[in-house]
PDB file of C-alpha atoms in Angstrom:
ATOM      1  CA  MET A 242      62.183 -18.624 -28.055  1.00 31.00           C
ATOM      2  CA  THR A 243      59.444 -21.106 -28.824  1.00 28.00           C
ATOM      3  CA  ILE A 244      56.171 -20.034 -30.335  1.00 26.00           C
ATOM      4  CA  ARG A 245      53.408 -22.396 -29.168  1.00 35.00           C
ATOM      5  CA  ASN A 246      51.045 -23.693 -31.810  1.00 35.00           C
ATOM      6  CA  SER A 247      47.536 -22.212 -31.297  1.00 34.00           C
ATOM      7  CA  SER A 248      46.008 -25.643 -31.747  1.00 38.00           C
ATOM      8  CA  GLN A 249      47.852 -26.799 -28.631  1.00 40.00           C
ATOM      9  CA  GLU A 250      46.288 -24.080 -26.401  1.00 39.00           C
ATOM     10  CA  PRO A 251      43.608 -25.276 -23.932  1.00 42.00           C
ATOM     11  CA  SER A 252      40.192 -24.668 -25.486  1.00 46.00           C
ATOM     12  CA  THR A 253      38.314 -21.715 -23.942  1.00 45.00           C
ATOM     13  CA  ALA A 254      35.181 -22.045 -26.065  1.00 46.00           C
ATOM     14  CA  PRO A 255      33.179 -24.123 -23.531  1.00 48.00           C
ATOM     15  CA  ALA A 256      34.015 -21.692 -20.712  1.00 47.00           C
ATOM     16  CA  ILE A 257      33.066 -18.699 -22.848  1.00 43.00           C
ATOM     17  CA  GLY A 258      29.808 -20.419 -23.735  1.00 47.00           C
ATOM     18  CA  VAL A 259      28.995 -20.989 -20.072  1.00 40.00           C
ATOM     19  CA  TYR A 260      29.781 -17.375 -19.187  1.00 42.00           C
ATOM     20  CA  ARG A 261      27.646 -16.121 -22.045  1.00 43.00           C
ATOM     21  CA  ALA A 262      24.756 -18.344 -20.938  1.00 42.00           C
ATOM     22  CA  LEU A 263      25.026 -17.101 -17.365  1.00 41.00           C
ATOM     23  CA  LEU A 264      25.215 -13.505 -18.540  1.00 40.00           C
ATOM     24  CA  TYR A 265      22.204 -13.973 -20.801  1.00 39.00           C
ATOM     25  CA  GLY A 266      20.253 -15.605 -17.979  1.00 42.00           C
ATOM     26  CA  LEU A 267      21.111 -12.715 -15.642  1.00 40.00           C
ATOM     27  CA  VAL A 268      19.980 -10.165 -18.233  1.00 36.00           C
ATOM     28  CA  VAL A 269      16.690 -12.008 -18.689  1.00 38.00           C
ATOM     29  CA  LEU A 270      16.203 -12.261 -14.929  1.00 39.00           C
ATOM     30  CA  LEU A 271      16.834  -8.547 -14.453  1.00 39.00           C
ATOM     31  CA  ALA A 272      14.551  -7.650 -17.334  1.00 38.00           C
ATOM     32  CA  VAL A 273      11.720  -9.727 -15.897  1.00 39.00           C
ATOM     33  CA  ALA A 274      12.234  -8.717 -12.283  1.00 39.00           C
ATOM     34  CA  CYS A 275      12.816  -5.017 -12.813  1.00 40.00           C
ATOM     35  CA  SER A 276      10.269  -4.336 -15.534  1.00 38.00           C
ATOM     36  CA  PRO A 277       7.914  -1.476 -14.718  1.00 38.00           C
ATOM     37  CA  SER A 278       4.530  -2.323 -13.264  1.00 40.00           C
ATOM     38  CA  VAL A 279       2.164  -1.256 -16.025  1.00 44.00           C
ATOM     39  CA  ASP A 280      -0.971  -3.356 -16.050  1.00 49.00           C
ATOM     40  CA  LYS A 281      -2.581  -2.185 -19.290  1.00 51.00           C
ATOM     41  CA  GLN A 282      -5.718  -4.219 -18.707  1.00 59.00           C
ATOM     42  CA  GLY A 283      -8.217  -3.643 -15.943  1.00 67.00           C
ATOM     43  CA  SER A 284      -9.974  -0.817 -14.200  1.00 86.00           C
ATOM     44  CA  ALA A 285      -7.965   2.422 -14.198  1.00 88.00           C
ATOM     45  CA  GLY A 286      -9.741   4.309 -11.410  1.00 92.00           C
ATOM     46  CA  GLU A 287      -9.230   8.052 -10.876  1.00 94.00           C
ATOM     47  CA  TRP A 288      -6.779  10.080  -8.816  1.00 94.00           C
ATOM     48  CA  LEU A 289      -8.372  11.306  -5.618  1.00 94.00           C
ATOM     49  CA  VAL A 290      -5.736  13.901  -4.673  1.00 91.00           C
ATOM     50  CA  ASP A 291      -2.917  15.584  -6.592  1.00 87.00           C
ATOM     51  CA  LEU A 292       0.001  14.562  -4.377  1.00 88.00           C
ATOM     52  CA  ASN A 293       3.137  12.508  -4.923  1.00 89.00           C
ATOM     53  CA  SER A 294       4.084  11.865  -1.299  1.00 90.00           C
ATOM     54  CA  VAL A 295       1.326   9.749   0.252  1.00 94.00           C
ATOM     55  CA  TYR A 296       2.695   7.327   2.845  1.00 94.00           C
ATOM     56  CA  CYS A 297       1.551   3.862   1.744  1.00 93.00           C
ATOM     57  CA  SER A 298       2.939   2.013   4.776  1.00 89.00           C
ATOM     58  CA  ALA A 299       0.463   3.498   7.260  1.00 84.00           C
ATOM     59  CA  LEU A 300      -1.993   0.695   8.004  1.00 84.00           C
ATOM     60  CA  PRO A 301      -4.736   1.482   7.490  1.00 89.00           C
ATOM     61  CA  VAL A 302      -3.531   3.736   4.700  1.00 94.00           C
ATOM     62  CA  ALA A 303      -6.487   6.080   5.384  1.00 96.00           C
ATOM     63  CA  SER A 304      -9.337   6.282   7.890  1.00 96.00           C
ATOM     64  CA  PHE A 305     -12.673   8.087   8.068  1.00 97.00           C
ATOM     65  CA  SER A 306     -14.854  10.140  10.349  1.00 97.00           C
ATOM     66  CA  ALA A 307     -18.021   8.491  11.649  1.00 96.00           C
ATOM     67  CA  ASP A 308     -20.117   9.924   8.791  1.00 96.00           C
ATOM     68  CA  LYS A 309     -17.359   9.119   6.239  1.00 96.00           C
ATOM     69  CA  ASP A 310     -17.394  12.728   5.061  1.00 97.00           C
ATOM     70  CA  TRP A 311     -13.796  13.293   6.210  1.00 97.00           C
ATOM     71  CA  MET A 312     -10.748  11.193   5.462  1.00 97.00           C
ATOM     72  CA  LEU A 313      -7.304  11.358   7.048  1.00 97.00           C
ATOM     73  CA  PHE A 314      -4.180   9.912   5.471  1.00 96.00           C
ATOM     74  CA  TRP A 315      -0.438  10.547   5.805  1.00 94.00           C
ATOM     75  CA  ILE A 316       2.168  12.212   3.640  1.00 92.00           C
ATOM     76  CA  ARG A 317       5.909  11.787   3.984  1.00 89.00           C
ATOM     77  CA  HIS A 318       8.542  14.428   3.360  1.00 83.00           C
ATOM     78  CA  PHE A 319      12.320  14.340   3.863  1.00 80.00           C
ATOM     79  CA  ARG A 320      13.837  17.395   5.495  1.00 76.00           C
ATOM     80  CA  GLY A 321      17.488  17.966   4.620  1.00 72.00           C
ATOM     81  CA  ASP A 322      20.171  19.355   6.926  1.00 72.00           C
ATOM     82  CA  PRO A 323      22.606  21.420   4.795  1.00 73.00           C
ATOM     83  CA  SER A 324      25.307  21.320   7.475  1.00 76.00           C
ATOM     84  CA  THR A 325      25.457  17.520   7.696  1.00 76.00           C
ATOM     85  CA  GLY A 326      23.843  16.408   4.455  1.00 71.00           C
ATOM     86  CA  SER A 327      21.524  14.086   6.397  1.00 76.00           C
ATOM     87  CA  ARG A 328      17.789  13.757   5.788  1.00 76.00           C
ATOM     88  CA  THR A 329      15.019  13.406   8.367  1.00 79.00           C
ATOM     89  CA  SER A 330      11.672  11.805   7.630  1.00 83.00           C
ATOM     90  CA  VAL A 331       8.719  14.079   8.427  1.00 87.00           C
ATOM     91  CA  MET A 332       5.224  12.583   8.675  1.00 90.00           C
ATOM     92  CA  SER A 333       2.243  14.910   8.311  1.00 91.00           C
ATOM     93  CA  PRO A 334      -1.498  14.204   8.570  1.00 93.00           C
ATOM     94  CA  ALA A 335      -3.582  15.196   5.555  1.00 93.00           C
ATOM     95  CA  LEU A 336      -7.273  15.840   6.191  1.00 94.00           C
ATOM     96  CA  LEU A 337      -9.574  15.652   3.174  1.00 95.00           C
ATOM     97  CA  GLN A 338     -13.226  16.665   2.862  1.00 95.00           C
ATOM     98  CA  PHE A 339     -14.258  13.781   0.661  1.00 96.00           C
ATOM     99  CA  GLU A 340     -17.110  15.056  -1.512  1.00 93.00           C
ATOM    100  CA  SER A 341     -15.470  18.408  -2.328  1.00 93.00           C
ATOM    101  CA  ARG A 342     -11.960  16.899  -2.598  1.00 93.00           C
ATOM    102  CA  ARG A 343     -10.786  19.823  -0.457  1.00 92.00           C
ATOM    103  CA  LEU A 344      -7.420  19.153   1.198  1.00 91.00           C
ATOM    104  CA  VAL A 345      -7.358  20.878   4.605  1.00 89.00           C
ATOM    105  CA  LEU A 346      -4.199  19.647   6.307  1.00 80.00           C
ATOM    106  CA  PRO A 347      -1.412  20.466   5.864  1.00 72.00           C
ATOM    107  CA  ALA A 348      -1.989  24.010   4.634  1.00 57.00           C
ATOM    108  CA  GLY A 349       0.944  24.052   2.239  1.00 54.00           C
ATOM    109  CA  PRO A 350       4.484  22.873   1.411  1.00 53.00           C
ATOM    110  CA  ALA A 351       5.996  25.030   4.167  1.00 49.00           C
ATOM    111  CA  ASP A 352       4.184  22.970   6.784  1.00 56.00           C
ATOM    112  CA  ARG A 353       5.686  19.806   5.388  1.00 59.00           C
ATOM    113  CA  SER A 354       9.205  21.265   5.204  1.00 60.00           C
ATOM    114  CA  GLU A 355       9.363  23.091   8.503  1.00 66.00           C
ATOM    115  CA  GLY A 356       6.552  21.728  10.648  1.00 72.00           C
ATOM    116  CA  LEU A 357       6.518  18.967  13.228  1.00 83.00           C
ATOM    117  CA  SER A 358       6.495  15.284  12.458  1.00 88.00           C
ATOM    118  CA  PHE A 359       3.599  13.188  13.761  1.00 91.00           C
ATOM    119  CA  SER A 360       3.058   9.512  14.543  1.00 91.00           C
ATOM    120  CA  PRO A 361       0.508   7.671  12.329  1.00 92.00           C
ATOM    121  CA  SER A 362      -0.211   5.148  15.098  1.00 91.00           C
ATOM    122  CA  SER A 363      -1.429   7.950  17.397  1.00 93.00           C
ATOM    123  CA  LEU A 364      -4.409   8.881  15.207  1.00 95.00           C
ATOM    124  CA  CYS A 365      -7.844   8.815  16.827  1.00 96.00           C
ATOM    125  CA  TRP A 366     -11.245  10.311  15.957  1.00 98.00           C
ATOM    126  CA  ASP A 367     -13.345  12.342  18.359  1.00 97.00           C
ATOM    127  CA  ASP A 368     -16.727  11.412  16.886  1.00 97.00           C
ATOM    128  CA  ALA A 369     -18.762  13.243  19.532  1.00 96.00           C
ATOM    129  CA  GLU A 370     -17.050  16.622  19.106  1.00 95.00           C
ATOM    130  CA  LYS A 371     -16.185  16.146  15.409  1.00 96.00           C
ATOM    131  CA  GLY A 372     -12.429  16.358  15.602  1.00 97.00           C
ATOM    132  CA  VAL A 373      -9.288  14.313  15.102  1.00 96.00           C
ATOM    133  CA  TYR A 374      -6.212  13.890  17.339  1.00 96.00           C
ATOM    134  CA  VAL A 375      -2.604  13.157  16.406  1.00 94.00           C
ATOM    135  CA  ARG A 376       0.551  13.063  18.491  1.00 93.00           C
ATOM    136  CA  GLY A 377       3.996  14.403  17.755  1.00 90.00           C
ATOM    137  CA  SER A 378       6.770  11.919  17.023  1.00 86.00           C
ATOM    138  CA  GLY A 379      10.430  12.007  17.962  1.00 73.00           C
ATOM    139  CA  ARG A 380      12.978  10.511  20.307  1.00 67.00           C
ATOM    140  CA  ARG A 381      11.273  11.731  23.450  1.00 68.00           C
ATOM    141  CA  ALA A 382       9.223   9.319  25.546  1.00 68.00           C
ATOM    142  CA  ALA A 383       5.614   8.938  24.426  1.00 65.00           C
ATOM    143  CA  THR A 384       4.358  10.667  27.576  1.00 69.00           C
ATOM    144  CA  GLU A 385       6.398  13.758  26.676  1.00 78.00           C
ATOM    145  CA  ARG A 386       5.152  14.108  23.108  1.00 85.00           C
ATOM    146  CA  PRO A 387       2.426  16.740  22.693  1.00 91.00           C
ATOM    147  CA  TRP A 388      -1.061  16.056  21.335  1.00 94.00           C
ATOM    148  CA  TYR A 389      -2.711  18.135  18.618  1.00 94.00           C
ATOM    149  CA  ARG A 390      -6.348  18.383  17.571  1.00 95.00           C
ATOM    150  CA  ALA A 391      -7.983  19.477  14.334  1.00 95.00           C
ATOM    151  CA  GLU A 392     -11.672  20.230  13.924  1.00 95.00           C
ATOM    152  CA  LEU A 393     -13.536  18.759  10.980  1.00 96.00           C
ATOM    153  CA  LYS A 394     -14.012  21.963   8.996  1.00 93.00           C
ATOM    154  CA  LEU A 395     -12.520  23.520   5.898  1.00 92.00           C
ATOM    155  CA  ASP A 396     -10.381  26.120   7.703  1.00 90.00           C
ATOM    156  CA  SER A 397      -9.097  23.723  10.334  1.00 90.00           C
ATOM    157  CA  GLU A 398      -5.613  23.851  11.869  1.00 90.00           C
ATOM    158  CA  LEU A 399      -3.678  21.599  14.214  1.00 91.00           C
ATOM    159  CA  VAL A 400      -3.873  23.073  17.716  1.00 92.00           C
ATOM    160  CA  PRO A 401      -1.908  21.838  20.780  1.00 93.00           C
ATOM    161  CA  VAL A 402      -4.226  20.236  23.329  1.00 94.00           C
ATOM    162  CA  ALA A 403      -4.225  17.896  26.310  1.00 91.00           C
ATOM    163  CA  SER A 404      -4.670  14.169  25.783  1.00 91.00           C
ATOM    164  CA  PRO A 405      -7.735  13.000  23.801  1.00 95.00           C
ATOM    165  CA  PRO A 406     -10.896  11.735  25.544  1.00 95.00           C
ATOM    166  CA  GLU A 407     -11.181   8.042  26.396  1.00 94.00           C
ATOM    167  CA  SER A 408     -13.938   7.730  23.804  1.00 96.00           C
ATOM    168  CA  CYS A 409     -11.501   8.706  21.040  1.00 97.00           C
ATOM    169  CA  ARG A 410     -11.800   6.046  18.303  1.00 97.00           C
ATOM    170  CA  GLN A 411      -8.619   4.527  16.882  1.00 95.00           C
ATOM    171  CA  PRO A 412      -8.684   2.765  13.492  1.00 93.00           C
ATOM    172  CA  LEU A 413      -7.919  -0.935  13.463  1.00 89.00           C
ATOM    173  CA  GLU A 414      -4.227  -1.495  12.761  1.00 86.00           C
ATOM    174  CA  VAL A 415      -3.147  -4.376  10.548  1.00 83.00           C
ATOM    175  CA  GLU A 416       0.433  -5.639  10.465  1.00 80.00           C
ATOM    176  CA  TRP A 417       2.100  -7.620   7.687  1.00 78.00           C
ATOM    177  CA  GLN A 418       5.243  -9.709   7.724  1.00 71.00           C
ATOM    178  CA  SER A 419       7.227 -10.210   4.551  1.00 62.00           C
ATOM    179  CA  HIS A 420       7.851 -13.850   3.545  1.00 60.00           C
ATOM    180  CA  ARG A 421       5.520 -15.054   6.318  1.00 65.00           C
ATOM    181  CA  ASP A 422       1.830 -15.435   6.906  1.00 67.00           C
ATOM    182  CA  PRO A 423       0.166 -12.079   7.539  1.00 71.00           C
ATOM    183  CA  VAL A 424      -0.599 -11.048  11.117  1.00 78.00           C
ATOM    184  CA  ILE A 425      -4.239 -10.078  10.711  1.00 81.00           C
ATOM    185  CA  PRO A 426      -6.774  -9.474  13.503  1.00 82.00           C
ATOM    186  CA  ASN A 427      -9.927 -11.587  13.149  1.00 83.00           C
ATOM    187  CA  GLN A 428     -12.003  -8.462  12.583  1.00 83.00           C
ATOM    188  CA  ALA A 429      -9.985  -7.659   9.472  1.00 86.00           C
ATOM    189  CA  ARG A 430      -9.497 -11.267   8.332  1.00 88.00           C
ATOM    190  CA  GLY A 431     -13.219 -11.898   8.156  1.00 89.00           C
ATOM    191  CA  ASP A 432     -14.358 -14.982   6.256  1.00 90.00           C
ATOM    192  CA  LEU A 433     -11.149 -15.293   4.256  1.00 92.00           C
ATOM    193  CA  GLU A 434      -8.617 -18.105   4.089  1.00 91.00           C
ATOM    194  CA  ILE A 435      -5.423 -17.773   2.054  1.00 91.00           C
ATOM    195  CA  ILE A 436      -4.018 -21.113   0.904  1.00 90.00           C
ATOM    196  CA  ARG A 437      -0.683 -21.534  -0.825  1.00 85.00           C
ATOM    197  CA  ASP A 438      -0.541 -24.348  -3.373  1.00 85.00           C
ATOM    198  CA  GLY A 439       3.134 -25.221  -3.305  1.00 83.00           C
ATOM    199  CA  CYS A 440       5.553 -22.437  -4.170  1.00 83.00           C
ATOM    200  CA  CYS A 441       3.877 -20.950  -7.149  1.00 86.00           C
ATOM    201  CA  ALA A 442       0.130 -20.600  -6.684  1.00 90.00           C
ATOM    202  CA  VAL A 443      -2.209 -19.114  -4.122  1.00 91.00           C
ATOM    203  CA  GLU A 444      -5.942 -19.458  -3.516  1.00 93.00           C
ATOM    204  CA  LEU A 445      -8.405 -17.227  -1.719  1.00 93.00           C
ATOM    205  CA  ARG A 446     -11.342 -19.117  -0.237  1.00 92.00           C
ATOM    206  CA  ARG A 447     -14.265 -18.416   2.021  1.00 90.00           C
ATOM    207  CA  ARG A 448     -13.454 -19.885   5.390  1.00 90.00           C
ATOM    208  CA  SER A 449     -17.085 -20.742   6.207  1.00 90.00           C
ATOM    209  CA  ASP A 450     -17.795 -23.049   3.253  1.00 90.00           C
ATOM    210  CA  GLY A 451     -14.527 -23.355   1.294  1.00 91.00           C
ATOM    211  CA  LEU A 452     -15.875 -21.523  -1.762  1.00 91.00           C
ATOM    212  CA  LEU A 453     -13.020 -20.563  -4.121  1.00 93.00           C
ATOM    213  CA  LEU A 454     -12.979 -16.798  -4.645  1.00 94.00           C
ATOM    214  CA  ALA A 455      -9.831 -16.608  -6.776  1.00 93.00           C
ATOM    215  CA  ARG A 456      -6.711 -18.533  -7.713  1.00 93.00           C
ATOM    216  CA  HIS A 457      -3.484 -17.018  -8.994  1.00 91.00           C
ATOM    217  CA  GLU A 458      -0.502 -18.868 -10.444  1.00 89.00           C
ATOM    218  CA  ALA A 459       3.024 -17.719 -11.208  1.00 85.00           C
ATOM    219  CA  ARG A 460       3.465 -15.890 -14.508  1.00 79.00           C
ATOM    220  CA  SER A 461       7.146 -16.796 -14.780  1.00 77.00           C
ATOM    221  CA  ALA A 462       8.908 -20.161 -14.767  1.00 76.00           C
ATOM    222  CA  LEU A 463      11.590 -18.488 -12.628  1.00 74.00           C
ATOM    223  CA  SER A 464       9.186 -17.609  -9.802  1.00 72.00           C
ATOM    224  CA  ASP A 465       9.639 -19.310  -6.458  1.00 74.00           C
ATOM    225  CA  LEU A 466       6.982 -17.580  -4.341  1.00 82.00           C
ATOM    226  CA  VAL A 467       3.450 -16.334  -5.008  1.00 85.00           C
ATOM    227  CA  MET A 468       1.627 -14.723  -2.103  1.00 86.00           C
ATOM    228  CA  VAL A 469      -1.171 -12.319  -1.184  1.00 90.00           C
ATOM    229  CA  SER A 470       0.726  -9.393   0.313  1.00 85.00           C
ATOM    230  CA  ARG A 471      -2.191  -7.055   1.138  1.00 90.00           C
ATOM    231  CA  TYR A 472      -5.964  -7.262   1.302  1.00 92.00           C
ATOM    232  CA  ALA A 473      -8.978  -5.364   2.615  1.00 93.00           C
ATOM    233  CA  TRP A 474     -12.668  -6.235   2.932  1.00 94.00           C
ATOM    234  CA  SER A 475     -15.370  -3.719   2.148  1.00 94.00           C
ATOM    235  CA  GLU A 476     -17.524  -2.536   5.059  1.00 93.00           C
ATOM    236  CA  SER A 477     -20.057  -5.384   4.945  1.00 92.00           C
ATOM    237  CA  MET A 478     -17.455  -7.849   3.602  1.00 91.00           C
ATOM    238  CA  THR A 479     -19.157  -8.242   0.246  1.00 91.00           C
ATOM    239  CA  ARG A 480     -16.087  -7.225  -1.758  1.00 95.00           C
ATOM    240  CA  LEU A 481     -12.410  -8.003  -1.281  1.00 95.00           C
ATOM    241  CA  ALA A 482      -9.473  -5.995  -2.631  1.00 95.00           C
ATOM    242  CA  TYR A 483      -6.131  -7.771  -2.619  1.00 95.00           C
ATOM    243  CA  ARG A 484      -2.588  -7.636  -3.992  1.00 93.00           C
ATOM    244  CA  VAL A 485      -0.692 -10.630  -5.385  1.00 92.00           C
ATOM    245  CA  SER A 486       3.102 -10.521  -5.156  1.00 86.00           C
ATOM    246  CA  GLU A 487       5.382 -12.816  -7.143  1.00 84.00           C
ATOM    247  CA  GLU A 488       9.037 -13.231  -6.236  1.00 80.00           C
ATOM    248  CA  ILE A 489      11.704 -14.698  -8.481  1.00 76.00           C
ATOM    249  CA  SER A 490      14.266 -14.898  -5.715  1.00 68.00           C
ATOM    250  CA  TRP A 491      14.651 -13.394  -2.292  1.00 58.00           C
ATOM    251  CA  TRP A 492      15.918 -10.131  -3.815  1.00 60.00           C
ATOM    252  CA  PHE A 493      13.841  -9.875  -7.013  1.00 61.00           C
ATOM    253  CA  GLY A 494      10.116  -9.683  -7.609  1.00 59.00           C
ATOM    254  CA  ARG A 495       7.755  -9.236 -10.516  1.00 64.00           C
ATOM    255  CA  PRO A 496       5.427  -6.222 -10.450  1.00 75.00           C
ATOM    256  CA  ALA A 497       2.534  -6.950  -8.106  1.00 86.00           C
ATOM    257  CA  ARG A 498      -1.024  -7.287  -9.426  1.00 91.00           C
ATOM    258  CA  SER A 499      -4.154  -6.082  -7.632  1.00 95.00           C
ATOM    259  CA  PHE A 500      -7.769  -7.219  -7.907  1.00 96.00           C
ATOM    260  CA  VAL A 501     -11.258  -6.783  -6.513  1.00 96.00           C
ATOM    261  CA  VAL A 502     -13.518  -9.800  -6.169  1.00 95.00           C
ATOM    262  CA  GLU A 503     -17.057 -10.159  -4.894  1.00 90.00           C
ATOM    263  CA  ARG A 504     -18.005 -13.192  -2.889  1.00 78.00           C
ATOM    264  CA  ARG A 505     -19.138 -14.698  -6.155  1.00 76.00           C
ATOM    265  CA  GLY A 506     -17.631 -13.668  -9.447  1.00 74.00           C
ATOM    266  CA  GLN A 507     -14.408 -13.240 -11.376  1.00 87.00           C
ATOM    267  CA  PRO A 508     -11.674 -10.940  -9.982  1.00 93.00           C
ATOM    268  CA  THR A 509     -11.522  -7.478 -11.551  1.00 93.00           C
ATOM    269  CA  PRO A 510      -7.904  -6.383 -12.124  1.00 95.00           C
ATOM    270  CA  LEU A 511      -6.869  -2.897 -11.033  1.00 95.00           C
ATOM    271  CA  ARG A 512      -4.549  -1.084 -13.399  1.00 92.00           C
ATOM    272  CA  GLY A 513      -1.129   0.141 -12.260  1.00 90.00           C
ATOM    273  CA  GLN A 514       0.918  -0.491  -9.136  1.00 91.00           C
ATOM    274  CA  VAL A 515      -1.159  -0.527  -5.956  1.00 93.00           C
ATOM    275  CA  PHE A 516       0.400  -0.808  -2.495  1.00 93.00           C
ATOM    276  CA  ALA A 517      -2.381  -0.639   0.136  1.00 93.00           C
ATOM    277  CA  PHE A 518      -6.192  -0.467   0.251  1.00 94.00           C
ATOM    278  CA  VAL A 519      -9.025   0.957   2.294  1.00 95.00           C
ATOM    279  CA  TRP A 520     -12.783   0.896   1.582  1.00 96.00           C
ATOM    280  CA  ARG A 521     -15.249   3.722   2.031  1.00 96.00           C
ATOM    281  CA  GLY A 522     -18.370   1.634   2.523  1.00 95.00           C
ATOM    282  CA  ASP A 523     -18.927  -1.193   0.032  1.00 95.00           C
ATOM    283  CA  ASP A 524     -18.757   0.624  -3.291  1.00 95.00           C
ATOM    284  CA  GLU A 525     -15.733   2.939  -3.098  1.00 97.00           C
ATOM    285  CA  LEU A 526     -12.194   1.588  -2.930  1.00 97.00           C
ATOM    286  CA  ILE A 527      -9.295   3.904  -2.117  1.00 97.00           C
ATOM    287  CA  ALA A 528      -5.717   2.769  -2.614  1.00 96.00           C
ATOM    288  CA  CYS A 529      -2.233   4.166  -2.282  1.00 95.00           C
ATOM    289  CA  ALA A 530      -0.833   3.775  -5.782  1.00 94.00           C
ATOM    290  CA  GLY A 531       2.246   4.595  -7.840  1.00 92.00           C
ATOM    291  CA  ARG A 532       1.855   7.799  -9.836  1.00 87.00           C
ATOM    292  CA  SER A 533       4.101   6.873 -12.776  1.00 76.00           C
ATOM    293  CA  SER A 534       3.129   3.213 -13.139  1.00 58.00           C
ATOM    294  CA  ASP A 535       0.032   3.913 -15.242  1.00 58.00           C
ATOM    295  CA  GLY A 536       1.433   6.749 -17.350  1.00 57.00           C
ATOM    296  CA  SER A 537       0.181   9.555 -15.108  1.00 59.00           C
ATOM    297  CA  ASP A 538       2.157  12.742 -14.641  1.00 58.00           C
ATOM    298  CA  GLY A 539       4.620  12.859 -11.795  1.00 63.00           C
ATOM    299  CA  ARG A 540       6.261  10.213  -9.680  1.00 79.00           C
ATOM    300  CA  GLY A 541       5.846   9.005  -6.155  1.00 90.00           C
ATOM    301  CA  THR A 542       2.611   7.780  -4.585  1.00 93.00           C
ATOM    302  CA  SER A 543      -0.857   9.233  -4.253  1.00 94.00           C
ATOM    303  CA  LEU A 544      -4.450   8.096  -3.584  1.00 96.00           C
ATOM    304  CA  LYS A 545      -6.618   6.537  -6.239  1.00 96.00           C
ATOM    305  CA  LEU A 546     -10.379   5.915  -6.192  1.00 97.00           C
ATOM    306  CA  TRP A 547     -12.420   3.143  -7.797  1.00 97.00           C
ATOM    307  CA  ARG A 548     -16.233   3.113  -7.714  1.00 95.00           C
ATOM    308  CA  PHE A 549     -18.225  -0.085  -8.101  1.00 93.00           C
ATOM    309  CA  GLU A 550     -21.907  -0.749  -8.587  1.00 86.00           C
ATOM    310  CA  THR A 551     -23.913  -1.125  -5.408  1.00 76.00           C
ATOM    311  CA  ALA A 552     -23.160  -4.495  -3.879  1.00 60.00           C
ATOM    312  CA  HIS A 553     -26.012  -6.976  -3.718  1.00 57.00           C
ATOM    313  CA  HIS A 554     -26.219  -8.822  -0.432  1.00 52.00           C
TER     314      HIS A 554
END
C-alpha cells in the first residue's frame, strides 16, 4: 500500500477561498435584504385604531363619507377548517367614526370568524341617505351575491338589501403593477411625473413645469432597482405621500421608505414600514402600516395617522 505525500495532493485552498467568499457575500446580501424596516428618523405619527389585521392591499386603503366624518377600511381574517386544515380568507368592512375613534363594524371578533366575507371593490357610499353598501364575495356569479347596507351611526349593523341606488358613489380605484410603471388614472396621477434615472435612482417632478420635488438614490451598491411603489396626493394636490422601494435582486428588497413632500420643500420621512396611503383633506394622512416595525406592541398591520400644518396654497 502506498501512502501519498500530502504535498502531492491537489491544492484545495483556492476553492475553499472562493466558497468562503460566496458564503460571506450571501450572508451580507441576506442581512441587508432581510433587515427589519425600522426607520428611526422621521415623523412617527399615531395609531388610529388598535387592530393588527387591516388589509393594506385594498386600493384605496380607506375611503370617506361625503362629510369625512366616517371612514371605511377593510380587515382580513383567515378562517380555519379543522377537518381539512385549510384556511379561507375572510374580508370584513370596518366602519369608523373618525373624531371619536369609535369602531362600528364589525361588532366583534365573532363577526370576523364566523360572518360573511365581502368584496372591497363593491364598496359605494350613499351620500344622500347617509349609508354605505358592500357586496358579499364568493364563487357565485356577481349577480347572485347579496348586497348589504350599513347606516352611518354608532349602533349600525350590516343589513341585507336590494342593489344600491345609481347615485351610489364608488371610490376611485388605483392599480399597481410590480416591476412596471404604475397604472394610475389621470385623476389620481395629477401633476406628477416619475422619472427613473438608470437603475438606481428615481425622481419625482411636477409635470406642468418640470420642478423637482424629490430625488432618491440607492442606499446599497448591490441594488439594481429603485422605484416609487405607491403614492397619493392630498385633496387639493398640495402634498404628496409616496413610498420608495429598493430591490437588490428580483427576490430581495431593502425595507421601503416613505415620505411626504409639499410642492415646494424637502421630503419629510415617515417612520416605520408603510404600505399604502390615503388623505383626509390636505392635512391628515392615513396609512396602512406595520405594527411591529416601529417598536409598537403587536404584529400585523393597522392604520396610522399623521397631521400636518395647514397647507398654504
